[in-house]
CSV table of C-alpha atoms in Angstrom, one decimal:
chain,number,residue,atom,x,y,z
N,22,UNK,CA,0.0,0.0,0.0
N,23,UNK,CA,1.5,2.9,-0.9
N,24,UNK,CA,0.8,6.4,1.7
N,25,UNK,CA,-0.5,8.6,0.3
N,26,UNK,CA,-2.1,7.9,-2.9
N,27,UNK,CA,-1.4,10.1,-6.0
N,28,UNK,CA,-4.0,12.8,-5.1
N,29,UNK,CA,-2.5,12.8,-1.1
N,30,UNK,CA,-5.7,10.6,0.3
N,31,UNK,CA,-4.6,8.2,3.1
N,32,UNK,CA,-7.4,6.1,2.6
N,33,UNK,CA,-10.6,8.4,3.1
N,34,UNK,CA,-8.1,11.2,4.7
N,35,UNK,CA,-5.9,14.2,3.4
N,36,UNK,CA,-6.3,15.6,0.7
N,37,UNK,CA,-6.4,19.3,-0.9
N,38,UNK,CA,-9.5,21.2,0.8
N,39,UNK,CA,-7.8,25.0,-0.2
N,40,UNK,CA,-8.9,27.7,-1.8
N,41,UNK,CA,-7.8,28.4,-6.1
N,42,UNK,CA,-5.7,30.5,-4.5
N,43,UNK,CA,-3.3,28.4,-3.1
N,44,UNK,CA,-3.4,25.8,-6.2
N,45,UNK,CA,-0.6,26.8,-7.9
N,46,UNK,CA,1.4,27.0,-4.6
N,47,UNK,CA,0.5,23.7,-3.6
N,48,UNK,CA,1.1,22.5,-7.1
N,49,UNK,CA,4.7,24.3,-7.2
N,50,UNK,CA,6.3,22.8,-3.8
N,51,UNK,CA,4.7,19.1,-5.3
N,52,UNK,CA,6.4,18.7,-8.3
N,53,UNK,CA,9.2,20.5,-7.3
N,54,UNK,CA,9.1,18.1,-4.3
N,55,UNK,CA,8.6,15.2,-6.0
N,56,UNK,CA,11.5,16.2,-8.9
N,57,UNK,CA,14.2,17.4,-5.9
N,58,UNK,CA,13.8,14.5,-4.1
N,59,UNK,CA,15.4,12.0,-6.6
N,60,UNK,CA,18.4,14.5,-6.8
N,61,UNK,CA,21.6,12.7,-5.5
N,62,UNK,CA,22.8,16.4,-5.2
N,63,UNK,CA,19.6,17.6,-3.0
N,64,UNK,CA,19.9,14.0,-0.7
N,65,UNK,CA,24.3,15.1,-0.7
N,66,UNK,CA,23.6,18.3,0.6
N,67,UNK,CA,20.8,17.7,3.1
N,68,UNK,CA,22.6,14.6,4.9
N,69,UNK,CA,25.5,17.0,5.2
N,70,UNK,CA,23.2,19.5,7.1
N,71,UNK,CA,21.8,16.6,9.1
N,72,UNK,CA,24.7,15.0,10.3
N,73,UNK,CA,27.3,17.8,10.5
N,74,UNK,CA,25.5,20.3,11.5
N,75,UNK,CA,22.2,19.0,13.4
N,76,UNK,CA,23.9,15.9,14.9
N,77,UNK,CA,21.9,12.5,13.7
N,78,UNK,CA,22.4,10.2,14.2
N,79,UNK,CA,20.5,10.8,18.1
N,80,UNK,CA,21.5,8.0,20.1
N,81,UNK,CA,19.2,4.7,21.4
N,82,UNK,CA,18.9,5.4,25.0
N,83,UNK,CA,18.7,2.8,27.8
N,84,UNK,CA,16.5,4.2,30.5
N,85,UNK,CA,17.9,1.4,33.0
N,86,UNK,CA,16.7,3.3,36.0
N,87,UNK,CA,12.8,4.0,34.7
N,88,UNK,CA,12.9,0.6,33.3
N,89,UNK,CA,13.9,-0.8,36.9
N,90,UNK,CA,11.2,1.4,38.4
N,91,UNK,CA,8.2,0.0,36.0
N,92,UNK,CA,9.3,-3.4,35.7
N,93,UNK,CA,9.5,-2.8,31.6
N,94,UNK,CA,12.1,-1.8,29.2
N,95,UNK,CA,12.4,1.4,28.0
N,96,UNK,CA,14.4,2.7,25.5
N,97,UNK,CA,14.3,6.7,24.3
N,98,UNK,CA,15.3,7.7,21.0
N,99,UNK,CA,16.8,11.3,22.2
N,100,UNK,CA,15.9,13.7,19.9
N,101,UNK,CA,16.4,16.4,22.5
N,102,UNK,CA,20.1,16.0,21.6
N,103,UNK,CA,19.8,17.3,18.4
N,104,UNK,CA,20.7,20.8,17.5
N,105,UNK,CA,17.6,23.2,18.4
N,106,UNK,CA,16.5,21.2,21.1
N,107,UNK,CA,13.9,19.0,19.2
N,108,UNK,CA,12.9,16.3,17.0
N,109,UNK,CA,11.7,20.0,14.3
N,110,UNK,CA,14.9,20.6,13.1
N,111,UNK,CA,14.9,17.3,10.9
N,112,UNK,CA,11.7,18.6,8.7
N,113,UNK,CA,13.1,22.7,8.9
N,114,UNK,CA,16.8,21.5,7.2
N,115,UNK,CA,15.1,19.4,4.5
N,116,UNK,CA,12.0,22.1,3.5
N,117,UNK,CA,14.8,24.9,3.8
N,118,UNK,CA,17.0,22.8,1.5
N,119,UNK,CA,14.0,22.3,-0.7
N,120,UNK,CA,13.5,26.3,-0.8
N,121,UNK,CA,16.4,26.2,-1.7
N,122,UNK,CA,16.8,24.9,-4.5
N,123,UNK,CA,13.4,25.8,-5.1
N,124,UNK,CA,14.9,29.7,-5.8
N,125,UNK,CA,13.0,31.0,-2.8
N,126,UNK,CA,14.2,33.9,-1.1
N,127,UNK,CA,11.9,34.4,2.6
N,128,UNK,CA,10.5,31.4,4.4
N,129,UNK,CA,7.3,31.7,6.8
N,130,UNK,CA,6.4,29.2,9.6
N,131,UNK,CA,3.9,28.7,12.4
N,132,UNK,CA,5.0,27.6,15.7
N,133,UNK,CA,3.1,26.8,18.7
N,134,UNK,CA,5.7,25.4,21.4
N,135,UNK,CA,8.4,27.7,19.2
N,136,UNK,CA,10.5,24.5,18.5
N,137,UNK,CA,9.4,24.6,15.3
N,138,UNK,CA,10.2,28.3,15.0
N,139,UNK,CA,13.5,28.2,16.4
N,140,UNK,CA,14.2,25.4,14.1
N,141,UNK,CA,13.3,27.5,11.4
N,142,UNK,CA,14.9,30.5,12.2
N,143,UNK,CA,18.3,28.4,12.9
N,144,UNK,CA,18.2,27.3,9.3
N,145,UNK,CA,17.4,30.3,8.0
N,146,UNK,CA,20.3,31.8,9.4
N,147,UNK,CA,22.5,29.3,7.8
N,148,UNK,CA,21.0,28.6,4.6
N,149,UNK,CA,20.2,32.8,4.3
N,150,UNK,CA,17.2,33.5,4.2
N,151,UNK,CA,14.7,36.3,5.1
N,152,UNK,CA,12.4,34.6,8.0
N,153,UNK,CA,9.1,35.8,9.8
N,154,UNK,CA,7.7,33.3,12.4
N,155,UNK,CA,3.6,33.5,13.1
N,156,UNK,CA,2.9,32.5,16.7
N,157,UNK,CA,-0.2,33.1,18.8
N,158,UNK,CA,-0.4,35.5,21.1
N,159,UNK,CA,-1.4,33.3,24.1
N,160,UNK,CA,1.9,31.4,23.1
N,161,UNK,CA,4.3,34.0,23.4
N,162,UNK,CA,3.3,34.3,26.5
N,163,UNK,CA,4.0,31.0,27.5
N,164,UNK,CA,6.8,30.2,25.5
N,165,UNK,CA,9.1,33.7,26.1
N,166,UNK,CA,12.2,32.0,25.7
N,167,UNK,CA,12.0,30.8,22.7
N,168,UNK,CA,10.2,33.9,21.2
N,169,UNK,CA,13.6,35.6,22.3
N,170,UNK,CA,15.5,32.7,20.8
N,171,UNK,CA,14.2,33.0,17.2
N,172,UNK,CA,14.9,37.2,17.8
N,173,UNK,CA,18.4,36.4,18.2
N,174,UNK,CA,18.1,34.3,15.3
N,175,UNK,CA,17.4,37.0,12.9
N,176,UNK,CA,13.9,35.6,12.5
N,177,UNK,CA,10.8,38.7,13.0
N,178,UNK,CA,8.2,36.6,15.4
N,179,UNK,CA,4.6,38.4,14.1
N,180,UNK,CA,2.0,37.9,16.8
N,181,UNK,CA,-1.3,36.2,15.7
N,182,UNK,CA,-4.2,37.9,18.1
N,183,UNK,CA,-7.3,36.3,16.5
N,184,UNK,CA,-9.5,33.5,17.6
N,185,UNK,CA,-7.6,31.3,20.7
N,186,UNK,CA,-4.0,33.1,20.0
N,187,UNK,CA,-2.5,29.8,19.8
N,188,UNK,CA,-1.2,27.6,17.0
N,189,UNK,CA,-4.1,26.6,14.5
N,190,UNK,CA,-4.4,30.8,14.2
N,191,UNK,CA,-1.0,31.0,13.6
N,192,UNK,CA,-1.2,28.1,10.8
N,193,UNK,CA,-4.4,30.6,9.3
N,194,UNK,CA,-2.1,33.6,9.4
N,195,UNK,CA,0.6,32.2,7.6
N,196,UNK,CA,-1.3,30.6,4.5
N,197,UNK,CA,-3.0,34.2,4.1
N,198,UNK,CA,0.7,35.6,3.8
N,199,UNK,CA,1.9,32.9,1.5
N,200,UNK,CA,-1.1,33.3,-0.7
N,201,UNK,CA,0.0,36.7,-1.5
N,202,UNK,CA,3.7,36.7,-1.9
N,203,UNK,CA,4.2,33.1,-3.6
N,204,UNK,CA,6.9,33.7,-6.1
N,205,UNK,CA,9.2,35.0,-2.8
N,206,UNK,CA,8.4,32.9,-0.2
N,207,UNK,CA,7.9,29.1,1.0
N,208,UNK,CA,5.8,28.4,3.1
N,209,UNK,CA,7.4,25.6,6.2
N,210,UNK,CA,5.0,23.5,7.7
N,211,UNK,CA,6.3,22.2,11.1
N,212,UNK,CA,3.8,19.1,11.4
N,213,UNK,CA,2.1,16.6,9.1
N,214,UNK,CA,-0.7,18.8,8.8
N,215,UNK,CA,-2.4,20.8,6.2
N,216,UNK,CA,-3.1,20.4,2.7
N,217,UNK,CA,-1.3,17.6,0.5
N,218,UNK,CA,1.9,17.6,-0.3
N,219,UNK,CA,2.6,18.8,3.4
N,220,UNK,CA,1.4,15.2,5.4
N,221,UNK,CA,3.9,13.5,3.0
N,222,UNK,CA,6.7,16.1,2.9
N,223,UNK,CA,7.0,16.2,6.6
N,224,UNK,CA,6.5,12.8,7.3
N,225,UNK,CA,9.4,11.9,4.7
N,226,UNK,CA,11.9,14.2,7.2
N,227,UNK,CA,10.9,13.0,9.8
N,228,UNK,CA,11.2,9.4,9.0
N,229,UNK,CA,14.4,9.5,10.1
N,230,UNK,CA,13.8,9.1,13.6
N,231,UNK,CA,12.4,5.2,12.9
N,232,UNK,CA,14.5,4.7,10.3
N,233,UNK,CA,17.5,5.0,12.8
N,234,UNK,CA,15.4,3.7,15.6
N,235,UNK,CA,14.5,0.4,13.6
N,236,UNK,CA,18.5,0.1,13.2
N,237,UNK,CA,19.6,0.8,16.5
N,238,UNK,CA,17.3,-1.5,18.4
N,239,UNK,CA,17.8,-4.5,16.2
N,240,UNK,CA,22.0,-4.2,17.1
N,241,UNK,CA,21.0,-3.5,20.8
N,242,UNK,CA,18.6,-6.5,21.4
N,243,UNK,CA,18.4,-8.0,18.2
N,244,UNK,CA,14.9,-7.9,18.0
N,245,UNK,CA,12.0,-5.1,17.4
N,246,UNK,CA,10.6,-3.7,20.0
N,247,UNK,CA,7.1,-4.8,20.9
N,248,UNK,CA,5.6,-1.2,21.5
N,249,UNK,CA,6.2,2.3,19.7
N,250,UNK,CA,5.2,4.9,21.8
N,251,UNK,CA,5.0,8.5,21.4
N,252,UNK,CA,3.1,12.0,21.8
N,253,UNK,CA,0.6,13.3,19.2
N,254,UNK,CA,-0.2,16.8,18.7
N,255,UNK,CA,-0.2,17.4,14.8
N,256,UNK,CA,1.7,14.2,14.6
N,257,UNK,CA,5.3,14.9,13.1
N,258,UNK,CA,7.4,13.1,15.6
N,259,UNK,CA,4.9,10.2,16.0
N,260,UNK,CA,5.0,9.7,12.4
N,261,UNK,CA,8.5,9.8,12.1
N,262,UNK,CA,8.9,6.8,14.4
N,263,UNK,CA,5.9,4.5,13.6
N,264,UNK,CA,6.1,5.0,9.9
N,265,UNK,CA,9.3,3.0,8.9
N,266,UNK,CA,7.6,0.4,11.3
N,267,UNK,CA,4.5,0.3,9.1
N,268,UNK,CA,4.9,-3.1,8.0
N,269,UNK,CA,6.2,-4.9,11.4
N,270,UNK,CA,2.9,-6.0,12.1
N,271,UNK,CA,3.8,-7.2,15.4
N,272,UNK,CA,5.1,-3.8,17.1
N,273,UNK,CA,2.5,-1.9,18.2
N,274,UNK,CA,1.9,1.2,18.0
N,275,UNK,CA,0.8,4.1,20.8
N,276,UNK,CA,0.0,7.5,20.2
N,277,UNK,CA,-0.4,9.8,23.5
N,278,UNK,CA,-2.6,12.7,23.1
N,279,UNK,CA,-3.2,15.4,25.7
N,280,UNK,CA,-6.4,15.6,27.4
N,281,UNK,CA,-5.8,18.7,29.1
N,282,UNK,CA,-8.6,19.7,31.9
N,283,UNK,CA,-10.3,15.7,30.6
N,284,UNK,CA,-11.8,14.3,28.2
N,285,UNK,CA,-15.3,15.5,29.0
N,286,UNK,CA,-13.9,19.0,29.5
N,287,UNK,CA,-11.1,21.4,27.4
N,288,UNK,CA,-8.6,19.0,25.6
N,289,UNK,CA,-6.6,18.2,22.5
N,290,UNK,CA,-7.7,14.7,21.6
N,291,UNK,CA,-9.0,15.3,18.2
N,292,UNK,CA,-8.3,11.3,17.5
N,293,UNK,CA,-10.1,10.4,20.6
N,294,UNK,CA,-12.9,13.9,20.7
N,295,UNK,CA,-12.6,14.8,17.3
N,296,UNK,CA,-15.9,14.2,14.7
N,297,UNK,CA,-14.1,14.0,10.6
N,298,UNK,CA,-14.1,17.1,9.1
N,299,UNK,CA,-11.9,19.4,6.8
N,300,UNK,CA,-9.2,21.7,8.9
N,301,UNK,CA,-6.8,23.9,6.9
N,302,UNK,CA,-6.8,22.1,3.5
N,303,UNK,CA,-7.0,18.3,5.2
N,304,UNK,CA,-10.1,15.7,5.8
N,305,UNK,CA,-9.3,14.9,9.3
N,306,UNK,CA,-10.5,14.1,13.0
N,307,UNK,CA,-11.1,18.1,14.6
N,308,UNK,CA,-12.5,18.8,17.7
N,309,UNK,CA,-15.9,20.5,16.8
N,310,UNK,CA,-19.0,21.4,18.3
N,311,UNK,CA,-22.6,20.2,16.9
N,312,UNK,CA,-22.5,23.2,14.2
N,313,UNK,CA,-19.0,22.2,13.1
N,314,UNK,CA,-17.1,24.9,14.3
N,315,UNK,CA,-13.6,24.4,15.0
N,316,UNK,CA,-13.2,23.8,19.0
N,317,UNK,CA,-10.6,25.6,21.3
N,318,UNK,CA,-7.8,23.2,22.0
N,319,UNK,CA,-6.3,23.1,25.4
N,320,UNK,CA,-2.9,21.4,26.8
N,321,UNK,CA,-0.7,22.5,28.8
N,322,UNK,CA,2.0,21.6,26.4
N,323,UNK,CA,1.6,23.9,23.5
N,324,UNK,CA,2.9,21.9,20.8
N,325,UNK,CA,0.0,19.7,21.6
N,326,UNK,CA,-2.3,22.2,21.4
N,327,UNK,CA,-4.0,22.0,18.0
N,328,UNK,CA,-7.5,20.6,17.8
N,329,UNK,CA,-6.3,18.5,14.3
N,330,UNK,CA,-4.5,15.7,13.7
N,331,UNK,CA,-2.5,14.9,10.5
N,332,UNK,CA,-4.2,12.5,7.8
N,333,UNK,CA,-2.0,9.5,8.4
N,334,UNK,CA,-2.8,9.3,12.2
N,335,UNK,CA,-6.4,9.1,11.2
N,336,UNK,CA,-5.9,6.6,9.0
N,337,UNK,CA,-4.2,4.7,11.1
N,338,UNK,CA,-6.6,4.6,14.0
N,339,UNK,CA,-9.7,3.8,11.3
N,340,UNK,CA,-7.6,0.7,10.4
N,341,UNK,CA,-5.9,-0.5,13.9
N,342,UNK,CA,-2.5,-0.1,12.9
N,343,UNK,CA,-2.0,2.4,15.8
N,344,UNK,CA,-3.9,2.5,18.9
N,345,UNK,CA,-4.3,6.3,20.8
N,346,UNK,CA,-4.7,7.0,24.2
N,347,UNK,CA,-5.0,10.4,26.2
N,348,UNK,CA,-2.7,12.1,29.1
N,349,UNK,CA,-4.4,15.0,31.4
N,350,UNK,CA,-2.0,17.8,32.4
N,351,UNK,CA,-1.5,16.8,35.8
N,352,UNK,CA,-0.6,13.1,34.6
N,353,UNK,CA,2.0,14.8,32.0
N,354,UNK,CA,3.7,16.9,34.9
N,355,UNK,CA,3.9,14.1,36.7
N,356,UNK,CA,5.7,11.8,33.5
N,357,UNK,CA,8.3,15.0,33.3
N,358,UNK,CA,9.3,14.6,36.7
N,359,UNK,CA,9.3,11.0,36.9
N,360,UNK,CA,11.8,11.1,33.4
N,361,UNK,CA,13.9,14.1,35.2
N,362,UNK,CA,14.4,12.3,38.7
N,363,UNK,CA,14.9,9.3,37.8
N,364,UNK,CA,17.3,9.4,34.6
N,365,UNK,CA,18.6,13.0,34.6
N,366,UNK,CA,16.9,13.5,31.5
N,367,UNK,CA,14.1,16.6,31.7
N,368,UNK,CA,11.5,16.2,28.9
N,369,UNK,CA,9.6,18.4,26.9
N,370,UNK,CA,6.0,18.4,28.0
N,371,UNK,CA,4.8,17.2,24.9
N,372,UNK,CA,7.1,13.8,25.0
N,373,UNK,CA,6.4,13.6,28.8
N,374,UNK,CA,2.7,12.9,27.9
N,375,UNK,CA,4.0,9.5,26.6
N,376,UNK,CA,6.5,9.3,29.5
N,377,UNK,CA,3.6,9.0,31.7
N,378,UNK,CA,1.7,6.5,29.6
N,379,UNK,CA,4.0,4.0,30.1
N,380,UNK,CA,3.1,3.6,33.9
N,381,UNK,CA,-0.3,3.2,33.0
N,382,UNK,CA,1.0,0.3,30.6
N,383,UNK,CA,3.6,-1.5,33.0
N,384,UNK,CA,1.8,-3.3,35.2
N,385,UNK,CA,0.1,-5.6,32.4
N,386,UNK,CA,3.6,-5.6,30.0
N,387,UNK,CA,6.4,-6.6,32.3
N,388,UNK,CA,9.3,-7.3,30.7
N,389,UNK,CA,8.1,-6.1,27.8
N,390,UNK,CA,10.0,-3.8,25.3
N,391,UNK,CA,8.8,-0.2,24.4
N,392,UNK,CA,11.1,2.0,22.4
N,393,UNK,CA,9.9,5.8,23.6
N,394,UNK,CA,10.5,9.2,20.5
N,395,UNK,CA,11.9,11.6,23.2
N,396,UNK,CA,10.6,14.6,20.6
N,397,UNK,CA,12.3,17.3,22.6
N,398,UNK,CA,14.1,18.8,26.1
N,399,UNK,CA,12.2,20.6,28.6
N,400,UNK,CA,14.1,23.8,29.3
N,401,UNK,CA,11.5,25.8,27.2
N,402,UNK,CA,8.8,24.3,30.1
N,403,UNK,CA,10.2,24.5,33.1
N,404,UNK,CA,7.7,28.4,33.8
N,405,UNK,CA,5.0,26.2,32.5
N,406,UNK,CA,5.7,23.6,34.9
N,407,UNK,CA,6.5,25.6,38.3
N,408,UNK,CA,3.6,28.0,37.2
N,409,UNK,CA,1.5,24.6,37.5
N,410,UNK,CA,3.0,23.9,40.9
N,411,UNK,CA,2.2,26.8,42.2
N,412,UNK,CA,-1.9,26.9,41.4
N,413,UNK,CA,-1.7,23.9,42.7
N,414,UNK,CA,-0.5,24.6,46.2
């Protein structure tokens, strides 16, 4: 089975829902995609990129200590070791090498956690080009850090104040400025979200993660692991571990949404909440209300905190292949601090949704073997976090 099919469907999902507008720019970063991506040339200079400069391959990590303390074993792929901080910068080298040779001259981005945005700014800087960042107002607040991090960059960070002031805003804002300045600019989408060619694109950087993963585990126990497990906002990191698994019927695979406040209350489980819709170009699960208006998301992690999911995760719960659960706020605080105590290792909030799951999963899978995408470090969490503590008190 090939994913996606030649109009980007993943089964009944994906897709190009857009406006004649964007046709042509859609159809420009396809072909060109498509054509580039057979270049030995374009494949030269981006495993340069990924290896020199952003530092793959990220190691297969033990966890002896959490593994001790569930009775399982867990092994972290630690893409918090990569440059940037995160799993992003895999997707921002290979678009921005794309652009590249695409002739572009300015690249635009939506970020929600700003990983993806400081990943983009990053190559920016080395690759030269001109670089504006859209990223809800709500999180700039939360994520100050790394709004000052893309500033010293070079990257101008243009606040998004409509409708929750958080990341699907920022994705709206972004395809209204690439609509009108297409011949400059490419436009860098950080998930696998959006209209086709995006799902594919991203996932095809990101697939690095299991590509390496797959590898790695098979020298270090020589066997697959029996559970994939990892967090799912959009779905980029996710898809970059599970996909090269695809075929390996036998490992199964876990996606960890966040249920925020619950599941009967303000969340972002669009694969468990969501009703099928169309959401910024893609046929999708999106949390809706009875009229089909788009919901507010809400996690405390903001790079959860989109009420879509990419196509392929949909696709993937309609035919079993991947099974998705849900981690409430408090639970995910409580998988960062397990991960920082008891291996020195602090998380992202994001990834420390699935860090948490795998309690909940021990006590029926001892022994068992679960291989964990760590997506990104926590330094750009810890306000979040002690902010949390303190309403708590």
């Amino acid at each position: 089975m090939k994913l996606p099919d030649k109009r980007g469907y993943f089964g009944n999902f994906g897709g190009k829902y857009i406006p004649e507008t964007l046709s042509l720019c859609l159809k420009e970063v396809e072909d060109s995609y498509r054509k580039i991506k057979k270049s030995s040339r374009f494949r030269k200079e981006l495993n340069h990129y990924l290896s020199r400069y952003a530092g793959r391959p990220t190691p297969l990590y033990y966890a002896r200590n959490l593994s001790d303390y569930l009775g399982i074993k867990v092994f972290l792929k630690r893409e918090d070791l990569l440059h940037t901080g995160a799993h992003k910068i895999n997707n921002a080298l290979g678009q921005a090498v794309l652009a590249k040779f695409m002739g572009k001259k300015r690249i635009i981005a939506e970020t929600g956690a700003g990983q993806h945005g400081v990943a983009v700014a990053t190559v920016c800087s080395l690759l030269g080009f001109k670089c504006d960042v859209f990223m809800g107002e709500e999180d700039i607040r939360r994520q100050r850090m790394n709004v000052f991090r893309m500033k010293v960059l070079g990257a101008k960070v243009i606040p998004v104040r409509s409708g929750s002031r958080t990341l699907k805003d920022a994705c709206s804002e972004a395809f209204r400025d690439w609509v009108t300045n297409v011949s400059s600019t490419y436009y860098l989408i950080g998930s696998v979200i959006g209209p086709h060619p995006y799902p594919l694109i991203v996932r095809d950087f990101q697939a690095v993660i299991g590509k390496e993963s797959r590898s790695q585990i098979l020298k270090e126990t020589s066997k697959l692991p029996d559970y994939l497990v990892a967090c799912v906002g959009g779905g980029s990191n996710s898809l970059g571990l599970f996909y090269p698994f695809f075929k390996d019927k036998k490992v199964k695979f876990i996606g960890v949404e966040a249920s925020g406040l619950g599941l009967n209350s303000y969340n972002a489980a669009s694969l468990l909440r969501g009703k099928l819709g169309v959401f910024q170009g893609t046929r999708t699960f999106v949390l809706q209300d009875k009229f089909g208006q788009i919901q507010n998301a809400h996690s405390l992690a903001p790079g959860l905190d989109y009420p879509g999911v990419g196509p392929e995760h949909a696709f993937y719960k309609t035919i079993g292949r991947a099974r998705y659960v849900a981690v409430n706020d408090k639970e995910a605080v409580e998988g960062f601090d397990m991960l920082s105590r008891k291996e020195g290792i602090i998380p992202a909030l994001e990834t420390s949704h699935a860090i948490y799951y795998l309690k909940r999963m021990a006590p029926k899978n001892k022994n068992k073997v679960f291989l964990v995408c760590l997506s990104g470090r926590g330094d750009k969490d810890l306000d979040i976090v002690r902010n949390f503590k303190k309403s708590k008190k």
